[in-house]
């Protein structure tokens, strides 16, 4: 979709066509039938734009919930947008950080204190607005820029659709030319997708890492959204690195500067539970009755020893994030399984054990194992009415398989 087609969608005729496209797709029409039905009353360009937008809204429901019904998207913009629960968590932290940045910038943009007191934020890679909408909802005035004019127009339309225009100013621009001085906080979520697909190398982000760091150096405080796998050496000294997982899946890392002592943090959403380094050191010990699987956010943040302390557990192996313990402790930081069998890994042995237990359904988990899970699943040739959790891991350099079931008793 180009900028002109998108602008047409915002006219009364365009809105009418979009409503119609949404209804036609909701009624289950296939794309060809939907296009020919709409072509009877709308020009070809508008039909295409309306149907594209209607199908993006349907796809966006999984991420944006009911807001998707009034928002606008591009395929990349939707894919790259921060999930609202994660954006809201970040916005709440920014709001609660006690940042003060009073004054009016030379260009007239209010730099500090939204109507409800949130600090002004400069978002230098706004996308379709996933983060800026959450910031505005938290009461922060946001000045945003993005390189892509269509994306900018969409972010603006999204702010308007959600009644947040008064707090949001979005313009086309290059982050490299932005000036973070005078704002309470700089927010940057650089694009991690280039011409050749997704990149994990911060030097290949757009804007590039040196540009981002230069902005950070001039900002009173900053928050950078990065991939969870960011190499530790890229985390600036003194910064806090926070890994966030949503419903057990690590979504992102955020690097915070200018707001506190720094360090490592793991946060679980939707609960908001958060863990920081305590200096705990985990012992290692043999497999006990229970096995704990620490959440990926704690693993990425190198906080497995802290999780082990929560469950009075020990590591199976010093380099692998599985914890074992004698007691069942319920914690959202680590689902717990009861171990029924422990065996050195061998396909033959595992297959025999599962056959003996008439196991037909397995959940396979692995950490520190190179086994191809899907291949193993086929090779096991399962049959039976029972189910089981297989944990593949390494203990003192030797591969092991643990047969487990989700822990159910109230206390071991
Ligand atoms: C990961 S997306 C941002 C997503 C956004 N935080 C959200 O939740 O919707 C990155 C955005 O950065 C923009 N971008 C890339 N390079 C840029 C640059 N040099 N200056 C400004 N924006 C840039 C891209 O156009 C893209 O929209």
Tab-separated table of C-alpha atoms and ligand atoms in Angstrom:
chain	number	residue	atom	x	y	z
A	1	UNK	CA	0.000	0.000	0.000
A	2	UNK	CA	1.370	3.457	-0.825
A	3	UNK	CA	0.880	6.718	1.016
A	4	UNK	CA	-1.814	8.013	-1.344
A	5	UNK	CA	-3.916	4.852	-1.106
A	6	UNK	CA	-3.635	4.968	2.664
A	7	UNK	CA	-4.719	8.613	2.749
A	8	UNK	CA	-7.742	7.706	0.636
A	9	UNK	CA	-8.681	5.159	3.284
A	10	UNK	CA	-8.952	7.973	5.824
A	11	UNK	CA	-11.555	9.898	3.747
A	12	UNK	CA	-15.272	9.252	4.389
A	13	UNK	CA	-15.444	7.128	1.210
A	14	UNK	CA	-12.350	5.213	2.286
A	15	UNK	CA	-13.709	4.557	5.774
A	16	UNK	CA	-16.919	3.282	4.225
A	17	UNK	CA	-14.968	0.947	1.934
A	18	UNK	CA	-12.873	-0.319	4.837
A	19	UNK	CA	-15.973	-1.032	6.958
A	20	UNK	CA	-17.407	-2.935	4.028
A	21	UNK	CA	-14.171	-4.904	3.509
A	22	UNK	CA	-14.056	-5.810	7.208
A	23	UNK	CA	-17.616	-7.089	7.034
A	24	UNK	CA	-17.077	-9.054	3.820
A	25	UNK	CA	-13.992	-10.793	5.242
A	26	UNK	CA	-15.756	-11.466	8.556
A	27	UNK	CA	-18.540	-13.157	6.580
A	28	UNK	CA	-15.931	-15.575	5.259
A	29	UNK	CA	-15.582	-14.399	1.651
A	30	UNK	CA	-12.389	-15.500	-0.105
A	31	UNK	CA	-10.119	-12.683	-1.400
A	32	UNK	CA	-11.237	-12.976	-5.049
A	33	UNK	CA	-14.949	-12.975	-4.206
A	34	UNK	CA	-14.417	-10.107	-1.738
A	35	UNK	CA	-12.601	-8.019	-4.377
A	36	UNK	CA	-15.247	-8.550	-7.035
A	37	UNK	CA	-18.059	-7.734	-4.573
A	38	UNK	CA	-16.331	-4.482	-3.591
A	39	UNK	CA	-15.421	-3.517	-7.149
A	40	UNK	CA	-19.125	-3.050	-7.853
A	41	UNK	CA	-19.168	0.092	-5.725
A	42	UNK	CA	-15.514	1.163	-5.299
A	43	UNK	CA	-12.550	1.903	-7.588
A	44	UNK	CA	-9.853	-0.775	-7.905
A	45	UNK	CA	-7.224	1.095	-5.839
A	46	UNK	CA	-9.568	1.709	-2.954
A	47	UNK	CA	-10.837	-1.869	-3.053
A	48	UNK	CA	-7.284	-3.201	-2.833
A	49	UNK	CA	-6.307	-0.816	-0.016
A	50	UNK	CA	-9.471	-1.550	1.972
A	51	UNK	CA	-9.141	-5.329	1.642
A	52	UNK	CA	-5.443	-5.231	2.550
A	53	UNK	CA	-6.164	-3.151	5.626
A	54	UNK	CA	-9.147	-5.295	6.624
A	55	UNK	CA	-7.084	-8.472	6.474
A	56	UNK	CA	-4.240	-6.829	8.428
A	57	UNK	CA	-6.754	-5.875	11.126
A	58	UNK	CA	-7.871	-9.478	11.370
A	59	UNK	CA	-4.260	-10.614	11.695
A	60	UNK	CA	-3.559	-7.888	14.255
A	61	UNK	CA	-6.299	-9.040	16.630
A	62	UNK	CA	-3.989	-11.653	18.163
A	63	UNK	CA	-1.528	-8.934	19.142
A	64	UNK	CA	-3.644	-5.819	19.653
A	65	UNK	CA	-6.972	-7.316	20.772
A	66	UNK	CA	-10.018	-5.056	20.351
A	67	UNK	CA	-7.838	-2.027	19.441
A	68	UNK	CA	-6.998	-3.788	16.161
A	69	UNK	CA	-10.530	-3.051	14.940
A	70	UNK	CA	-9.792	0.678	14.718
A	71	UNK	CA	-6.049	0.654	14.018
A	72	UNK	CA	-4.102	0.655	10.747
A	73	UNK	CA	-1.095	-1.451	9.843
A	74	UNK	CA	1.517	-2.386	7.301
A	75	UNK	CA	2.623	-6.031	7.296
A	76	UNK	CA	6.096	-5.126	8.596
A	77	UNK	CA	4.723	-2.523	10.995
A	78	UNK	CA	2.427	-5.123	12.558
A	79	UNK	CA	5.146	-7.726	12.802
A	80	UNK	CA	7.660	-5.350	14.364
A	81	UNK	CA	5.228	-3.577	16.714
A	82	UNK	CA	5.687	-4.170	20.416
A	83	UNK	CA	2.932	-6.278	21.965
A	84	UNK	CA	0.673	-3.885	23.970
A	85	UNK	CA	1.215	-5.681	27.295
A	86	UNK	CA	4.994	-5.306	26.926
A	87	UNK	CA	4.718	-1.687	25.739
A	88	UNK	CA	2.418	-0.899	28.677
A	89	UNK	CA	4.886	-2.432	31.130
A	90	UNK	CA	7.651	-0.248	29.733
A	91	UNK	CA	5.457	2.857	29.709
A	92	UNK	CA	4.495	2.224	33.329
A	93	UNK	CA	8.171	1.971	34.291
A	94	UNK	CA	8.912	5.222	32.462
A	95	UNK	CA	5.959	6.893	34.102
A	96	UNK	CA	7.009	5.678	37.543
A	97	UNK	CA	10.691	6.563	37.121
A	98	UNK	CA	10.189	10.052	38.506
A	99	UNK	CA	11.826	11.684	35.478
A	100	UNK	CA	11.608	15.458	35.394
A	101	UNK	CA	12.342	17.426	32.269
A	102	UNK	CA	10.501	20.729	32.359
A	103	UNK	CA	10.574	23.325	29.660
A	104	UNK	CA	9.575	23.984	26.104
A	105	UNK	CA	11.946	23.138	23.278
A	106	UNK	CA	12.894	25.670	20.653
A	107	UNK	CA	10.601	23.931	18.148
A	108	UNK	CA	7.642	24.402	20.467
A	109	UNK	CA	7.353	20.819	21.591
A	110	UNK	CA	6.567	20.453	25.223
A	111	UNK	CA	9.502	18.685	26.783
A	112	UNK	CA	8.275	17.779	30.204
A	113	UNK	CA	5.187	16.842	32.104
A	114	UNK	CA	2.163	15.602	30.185
A	115	UNK	CA	-1.301	16.665	31.318
A	116	UNK	CA	-1.144	13.864	33.820
A	117	UNK	CA	2.485	14.392	34.606
A	118	UNK	CA	4.314	11.806	32.486
A	119	UNK	CA	7.735	12.792	31.174
A	120	UNK	CA	8.047	13.772	27.510
A	121	UNK	CA	9.503	10.991	25.407
A	122	UNK	CA	11.337	11.141	22.094
A	123	UNK	CA	10.618	7.907	20.181
A	124	UNK	CA	13.103	7.759	17.308
A	125	UNK	CA	11.800	4.650	15.506
A	126	UNK	CA	8.077	4.854	16.051
A	127	UNK	CA	6.832	2.238	13.548
A	128	UNK	CA	3.034	2.042	13.461
A	129	UNK	CA	3.040	3.219	17.076
A	130	UNK	CA	3.026	0.157	19.347
A	131	UNK	CA	5.203	1.889	21.914
A	132	UNK	CA	4.151	5.469	21.461
A	133	UNK	CA	0.480	4.580	21.980
A	134	UNK	CA	1.293	2.879	25.285
A	135	UNK	CA	3.420	5.858	26.348
A	136	UNK	CA	0.629	8.301	25.529
A	137	UNK	CA	-1.869	6.112	27.374
A	138	UNK	CA	0.431	6.308	30.389
A	139	UNK	CA	0.213	10.111	30.169
A	140	UNK	CA	3.564	10.797	28.476
A	141	UNK	CA	3.644	13.315	25.621
A	142	UNK	CA	5.501	11.651	22.753
A	143	UNK	CA	7.380	13.204	19.881
A	144	UNK	CA	8.138	10.461	17.408
A	145	UNK	CA	10.021	10.082	14.170
A	146	UNK	CA	10.291	7.271	11.638
A	147	UNK	CA	12.122	7.118	8.324
A	148	UNK	CA	9.149	5.783	6.416
A	149	UNK	CA	6.408	8.323	5.513
A	150	UNK	CA	3.636	5.700	5.222
A	151	UNK	CA	4.502	4.268	8.636
A	152	UNK	CA	4.422	7.789	10.081
A	153	UNK	CA	0.989	8.452	8.611
A	154	UNK	CA	-0.248	5.168	10.053
A	155	UNK	CA	1.141	5.921	13.517
A	156	UNK	CA	-0.640	9.282	13.420
A	157	UNK	CA	-3.888	7.654	12.332
A	158	UNK	CA	-3.557	5.100	15.127
A	159	UNK	CA	-3.072	7.821	17.726
A	160	UNK	CA	-6.187	9.564	16.371
A	161	UNK	CA	-8.213	6.340	16.282
A	162	UNK	CA	-7.417	5.696	19.945
A	163	UNK	CA	-8.081	9.285	21.053
A	164	UNK	CA	-4.432	10.022	21.841
A	165	UNK	CA	-3.607	12.683	19.240
A	166	UNK	CA	-3.306	15.439	21.826
A	167	UNK	CA	-0.272	13.731	23.327
A	168	UNK	CA	1.359	12.513	20.139
A	169	UNK	CA	3.360	14.246	17.430
A	170	UNK	CA	4.781	11.965	14.712
A	171	UNK	CA	6.995	13.164	11.864
A	172	UNK	CA	9.028	11.668	9.079
A	173	UNK	CA	12.707	11.857	9.923
A	174	UNK	CA	15.994	10.089	10.452
A	175	UNK	CA	16.839	9.115	14.013
A	176	UNK	CA	20.435	10.122	13.315
A	177	UNK	CA	19.303	13.756	13.092
A	178	UNK	CA	17.123	13.724	16.219
A	179	UNK	CA	18.066	15.718	19.282
A	180	UNK	CA	17.135	14.006	22.543
A	181	UNK	CA	18.075	16.964	24.719
A	182	UNK	CA	15.113	18.559	26.427
A	183	UNK	CA	13.106	15.347	26.601
A	184	UNK	CA	12.669	13.310	29.736
A	185	UNK	CA	13.611	10.096	27.983
A	186	UNK	CA	14.792	8.790	24.634
A	187	UNK	CA	13.104	5.627	23.425
A	188	UNK	CA	14.543	3.663	20.509
A	189	UNK	CA	13.344	0.436	18.961
A	190	UNK	CA	15.659	0.091	15.947
A	191	UNK	CA	14.563	-2.018	12.981
A	192	UNK	CA	16.082	-5.465	13.149
A	193	UNK	CA	14.958	-6.458	9.696
A	194	UNK	CA	17.045	-5.548	6.673
A	195	UNK	CA	16.801	-6.405	2.984
A	196	UNK	CA	18.018	-9.920	3.770
A	197	UNK	CA	15.587	-10.617	6.630
A	198	UNK	CA	15.937	-10.508	10.376
A	199	UNK	CA	19.284	-9.545	11.855
A	200	UNK	CA	20.639	-10.365	15.296
A	201	UNK	CA	23.692	-8.136	14.944
A	202	UNK	CA	23.133	-4.712	16.582
A	203	UNK	CA	25.640	-3.234	14.118
A	204	UNK	CA	23.166	-4.128	11.348
A	205	UNK	CA	20.173	-2.530	13.125
A	206	UNK	CA	18.621	0.544	11.522
A	207	UNK	CA	19.588	3.030	12.824
A	208	UNK	CA	22.927	1.375	13.528
A	209	UNK	CA	24.123	0.781	17.070
A	210	UNK	CA	26.696	3.651	17.047
A	211	UNK	CA	23.914	6.086	16.020
A	212	UNK	CA	21.713	4.783	18.825
A	213	UNK	CA	24.528	5.050	21.378
A	214	UNK	CA	25.282	8.590	20.286
A	215	UNK	CA	21.637	9.516	20.960
A	216	UNK	CA	21.776	7.747	24.316
A	217	UNK	CA	24.888	9.711	25.279
A	218	UNK	CA	22.991	12.981	24.731
A	219	UNK	CA	19.753	11.894	26.426
A	220	UNK	CA	19.115	12.366	30.155
A	221	UNK	CA	17.633	8.868	30.264
A	222	UNK	CA	16.997	6.241	27.641
A	223	UNK	CA	15.282	2.964	26.969
A	224	UNK	CA	16.352	0.842	23.995
A	225	UNK	CA	14.387	-2.156	22.854
A	226	UNK	CA	16.700	-4.860	21.531
A	227	UNK	CA	16.554	-8.537	20.621
A	228	UNK	CA	16.639	-10.906	23.610
A	229	UNK	CA	19.838	-12.441	22.251
A	230	UNK	CA	21.777	-9.168	22.364
A	231	UNK	CA	25.404	-10.012	23.169
A	232	UNK	CA	26.293	-8.812	26.655
A	233	UNK	CA	29.227	-6.767	25.320
A	234	UNK	CA	26.754	-4.427	23.606
A	235	UNK	CA	25.126	-3.432	26.900
A	236	UNK	CA	26.581	-0.045	27.882
A	237	UNK	CA	28.391	0.113	31.193
A	238	UNK	CA	26.141	1.173	34.052
A	239	UNK	CA	22.959	0.381	32.131
A	240	UNK	CA	20.205	-1.927	33.296
A	241	UNK	CA	19.366	-4.759	30.915
A	242	UNK	CA	15.878	-6.131	31.366
A	243	UNK	CA	14.590	-9.295	29.696
A	244	UNK	CA	10.829	-9.541	29.431
A	245	UNK	CA	8.779	-12.630	28.836
A	246	UNK	CA	5.073	-12.767	28.125
A	247	UNK	CA	3.211	-15.942	29.064
A	248	UNK	CA	6.466	-17.872	29.283
A	249	UNK	CA	7.984	-16.681	26.013
A	250	UNK	CA	10.879	-14.216	25.994
A	251	UNK	CA	9.799	-11.270	23.874
A	252	UNK	CA	12.554	-8.725	24.106
A	253	UNK	CA	15.279	-7.077	26.094
A	254	UNK	CA	15.311	-3.414	27.040
A	255	UNK	CA	18.378	-1.449	27.963
A	256	UNK	CA	17.747	1.356	30.424
A	257	UNK	CA	20.190	4.191	31.063
A	258	UNK	CA	20.085	7.203	33.351
A	259	UNK	CA	17.462	5.785	35.684
A	260	UNK	CA	19.198	3.816	38.361
A	261	UNK	CA	22.038	1.631	39.411
A	262	UNK	CA	22.064	-0.690	36.391
A	263	UNK	CA	22.426	-4.449	36.435
A	264	UNK	CA	20.312	-7.311	35.142
A	265	UNK	CA	16.580	-7.773	35.527
A	266	UNK	CA	14.034	-10.331	34.388
A	267	UNK	CA	10.338	-9.489	34.239
A	268	UNK	CA	7.361	-11.756	33.691
A	269	UNK	CA	4.197	-10.493	32.069
A	270	UNK	CA	1.300	-10.289	32.510
A	271	UNK	CA	1.969	-10.545	36.268
A	272	UNK	CA	4.775	-7.946	36.313
A	273	UNK	CA	6.879	-10.093	38.679
A	274	UNK	CA	10.468	-8.955	38.478
A	275	UNK	CA	13.794	-10.384	39.629
A	276	UNK	CA	17.202	-8.749	39.935
A	277	UNK	CA	20.642	-10.092	40.744
A	278	UNK	CA	21.052	-10.900	44.435
A	279	UNK	CA	24.532	-12.354	44.247
A	280	UNK	CA	23.103	-15.825	44.884
A	281	UNK	CA	25.290	-18.722	43.839
A	282	UNK	CA	23.691	-22.017	42.972
A	283	UNK	CA	25.109	-25.326	44.098
A	284	UNK	CA	25.132	-28.300	41.788
A	285	UNK	CA	23.637	-31.627	42.793
A	286	UNK	CA	22.182	-34.915	41.564
A	287	UNK	CA	18.672	-35.209	40.148
A	288	UNK	CA	16.118	-35.068	42.978
A	289	UNK	CA	12.372	-35.562	43.008
A	290	UNK	CA	11.527	-32.285	41.254
A	291	UNK	CA	12.863	-30.554	38.177
A	292	UNK	CA	12.379	-26.810	37.605
A	293	UNK	CA	12.610	-25.114	34.231
A	294	UNK	CA	13.490	-21.437	34.814
A	295	UNK	CA	11.718	-18.891	32.607
A	296	UNK	CA	13.743	-17.773	29.586
A	297	UNK	CA	13.850	-14.163	30.852
A	298	UNK	CA	15.688	-15.301	34.003
A	299	UNK	CA	17.979	-17.488	31.902
A	300	UNK	CA	18.862	-14.643	29.508
A	301	UNK	CA	19.406	-12.300	32.472
A	302	UNK	CA	21.748	-14.855	34.098
A	303	UNK	CA	19.454	-15.055	37.112
A	304	UNK	CA	19.130	-18.837	37.306
A	305	UNK	CA	20.873	-18.923	40.705
A	306	UNK	CA	18.247	-16.470	41.995
A	307	UNK	CA	15.472	-18.774	40.746
A	308	UNK	CA	17.244	-21.762	42.344
A	309	UNK	CA	17.245	-19.865	45.652
A	310	UNK	CA	13.470	-19.302	45.336
A	311	UNK	CA	12.837	-23.047	45.142
A	312	UNK	CA	15.702	-24.105	47.455
A	313	UNK	CA	17.103	-25.991	44.485
A	314	UNK	CA	20.415	-26.922	42.912
A	315	UNK	CA	21.617	-26.961	39.329
A	316	UNK	CA	21.914	-30.301	37.565
A	317	UNK	CA	24.933	-28.940	35.736
A	318	UNK	CA	26.692	-25.588	36.316
A	319	UNK	CA	26.288	-24.569	32.659
A	320	UNK	CA	22.677	-25.584	32.098
A	321	UNK	CA	19.513	-23.861	33.281
A	322	UNK	CA	17.708	-26.789	34.901
A	323	UNK	CA	17.172	-26.796	38.634
A	324	UNK	CA	16.436	-29.791	40.798
A	325	UNK	CA	15.003	-29.854	44.309
A	326	UNK	CA	13.480	-32.069	46.972
A	327	UNK	CA	10.473	-29.857	47.611
A	328	UNK	CA	7.707	-28.639	45.349
A	329	UNK	CA	7.663	-24.850	45.415
A	330	UNK	CA	5.138	-23.154	43.178
A	331	UNK	CA	6.659	-20.152	41.430
A	332	UNK	CA	5.875	-18.447	38.164
A	333	UNK	CA	9.633	-18.259	37.587
A	334	UNK	CA	9.923	-21.964	36.902
A	335	UNK	CA	7.314	-24.586	36.029
A	336	UNK	CA	7.928	-27.703	38.090
A	337	UNK	CA	7.926	-31.352	37.016
A	338	UNK	CA	8.107	-34.501	39.077
A	339	UNK	CA	10.911	-36.745	37.840
A	340	UNK	CA	9.930	-40.395	37.453
A	341	UNK	CA	12.993	-41.830	35.669
A	342	UNK	CA	16.531	-40.746	34.926
A	343	UNK	CA	18.618	-42.478	32.271
A	344	UNK	CA	21.718	-41.808	30.188
A	345	UNK	CA	20.359	-40.829	26.785
A	346	UNK	CA	20.053	-43.555	24.192
A	347	UNK	CA	17.263	-43.836	21.642
A	348	UNK	CA	16.881	-47.550	22.237
A	349	UNK	CA	16.639	-47.203	25.961
A	350	UNK	CA	14.251	-44.277	25.815
A	351	UNK	CA	12.010	-46.044	23.319
A	352	UNK	CA	11.908	-49.151	25.504
A	353	UNK	CA	11.087	-47.120	28.622
A	354	UNK	CA	8.225	-45.307	26.878
A	355	UNK	CA	6.872	-48.518	25.400
A	356	UNK	CA	6.900	-50.162	28.822
A	357	UNK	CA	4.943	-47.199	30.231
A	358	UNK	CA	2.540	-47.177	27.231
A	359	UNK	CA	3.327	-43.549	26.470
A	360	UNK	CA	1.693	-42.284	23.276
A	361	UNK	CA	2.100	-38.530	23.734
A	362	UNK	CA	5.287	-36.751	24.762
A	363	UNK	CA	6.301	-33.165	25.363
A	364	UNK	CA	10.017	-32.936	24.671
A	365	UNK	CA	12.094	-30.242	26.333
A	366	UNK	CA	15.793	-29.766	25.984
A	367	UNK	CA	18.580	-27.606	27.281
A	368	UNK	CA	22.201	-28.433	26.539
A	369	UNK	CA	21.229	-31.209	24.129
A	370	UNK	CA	21.879	-31.306	20.395
A	371	UNK	CA	19.135	-33.876	19.722
A	372	UNK	CA	16.756	-33.009	16.867
A	373	UNK	CA	13.423	-33.055	18.715
A	374	UNK	CA	11.157	-33.686	15.721
A	375	UNK	CA	13.380	-36.474	14.464
A	376	UNK	CA	13.426	-38.029	17.927
A	377	UNK	CA	9.638	-37.825	18.159
A	378	UNK	CA	9.368	-39.855	14.937
A	379	UNK	CA	12.108	-42.300	15.933
A	380	UNK	CA	10.375	-43.032	19.248
A	381	UNK	CA	7.424	-44.605	17.382
A	382	UNK	CA	5.098	-43.856	20.290
A	383	UNK	CA	1.967	-45.777	21.061
A	384	UNK	CA	-0.201	-45.935	24.164
A	385	UNK	CA	-2.687	-43.926	26.208
A	386	UNK	CA	-0.255	-42.277	28.603
A	387	UNK	CA	1.648	-39.019	28.276
A	388	UNK	CA	4.965	-37.865	29.610
A	389	UNK	CA	7.428	-34.971	29.576
A	390	UNK	CA	10.883	-35.928	28.326
A	391	UNK	CA	13.704	-33.607	29.376
A	392	UNK	CA	16.919	-33.937	27.408
A	393	UNK	CA	19.967	-32.403	28.993
A	394	UNK	CA	23.644	-32.829	29.759
A	395	UNK	CA	25.051	-33.571	33.168
A	396	UNK	CA	28.816	-33.400	33.543
A	397	UNK	CA	29.214	-33.589	29.760
A	398	UNK	CA	27.062	-36.733	29.435
A	399	UNK	CA	23.656	-36.677	27.716
A	400	UNK	CA	20.697	-37.660	29.908
A	401	UNK	CA	16.968	-38.159	29.454
A	402	UNK	CA	14.618	-37.504	32.375
A	403	UNK	CA	11.048	-38.741	32.249
A	404	UNK	CA	8.761	-36.402	34.136
A	405	UNK	CA	5.177	-35.357	34.715
A	406	UNK	CA	3.869	-31.918	35.678
A	407	UNK	CA	4.065	-31.669	39.468
A	408	UNK	CA	0.642	-31.835	41.053
A	409	UNK	CA	0.932	-32.467	44.795
A	410	UNK	CA	0.621	-29.441	47.062
A	411	UNK	CA	3.967	-29.971	48.737
A	412	UNK	CA	6.647	-32.562	48.266
B	1	LIG	C1	11.022	-2.176	15.171
B	1	LIG	S1	10.200	-0.902	14.308
B	1	LIG	C2	9.514	0.045	15.609
B	1	LIG	C3	8.281	-0.559	16.189
B	1	LIG	C4	7.578	0.277	17.205
B	1	LIG	N1	8.331	0.416	18.433
B	1	LIG	C5	6.205	-0.292	17.509
B	1	LIG	O1	6.018	-0.854	18.599
B	1	LIG	O2	5.328	-0.189	16.661
B	1	LIG	C6	11.532	0.045	13.739
B	1	LIG	C7	11.162	1.257	12.928
B	1	LIG	O3	12.354	2.034	12.753
B	1	LIG	C8	12.267	2.719	11.532
B	1	LIG	N2	13.633	3.156	11.177
B	1	LIG	C9	14.645	2.432	10.664
B	1	LIG	N3	15.743	3.208	10.526
B	1	LIG	C10	15.414	4.434	10.982
B	1	LIG	C11	16.111	5.655	11.105
B	1	LIG	N4	17.386	5.775	10.730
B	1	LIG	N5	15.452	6.723	11.611
B	1	LIG	C12	14.159	6.619	11.983
B	1	LIG	N6	13.444	5.485	11.883
B	1	LIG	C13	14.065	4.401	11.407
B	1	LIG	C14	11.633	1.716	10.592
B	1	LIG	O4	11.010	2.393	9.500
B	1	LIG	C15	10.648	0.983	11.513
B	1	LIG	O5	9.356	1.520	11.388
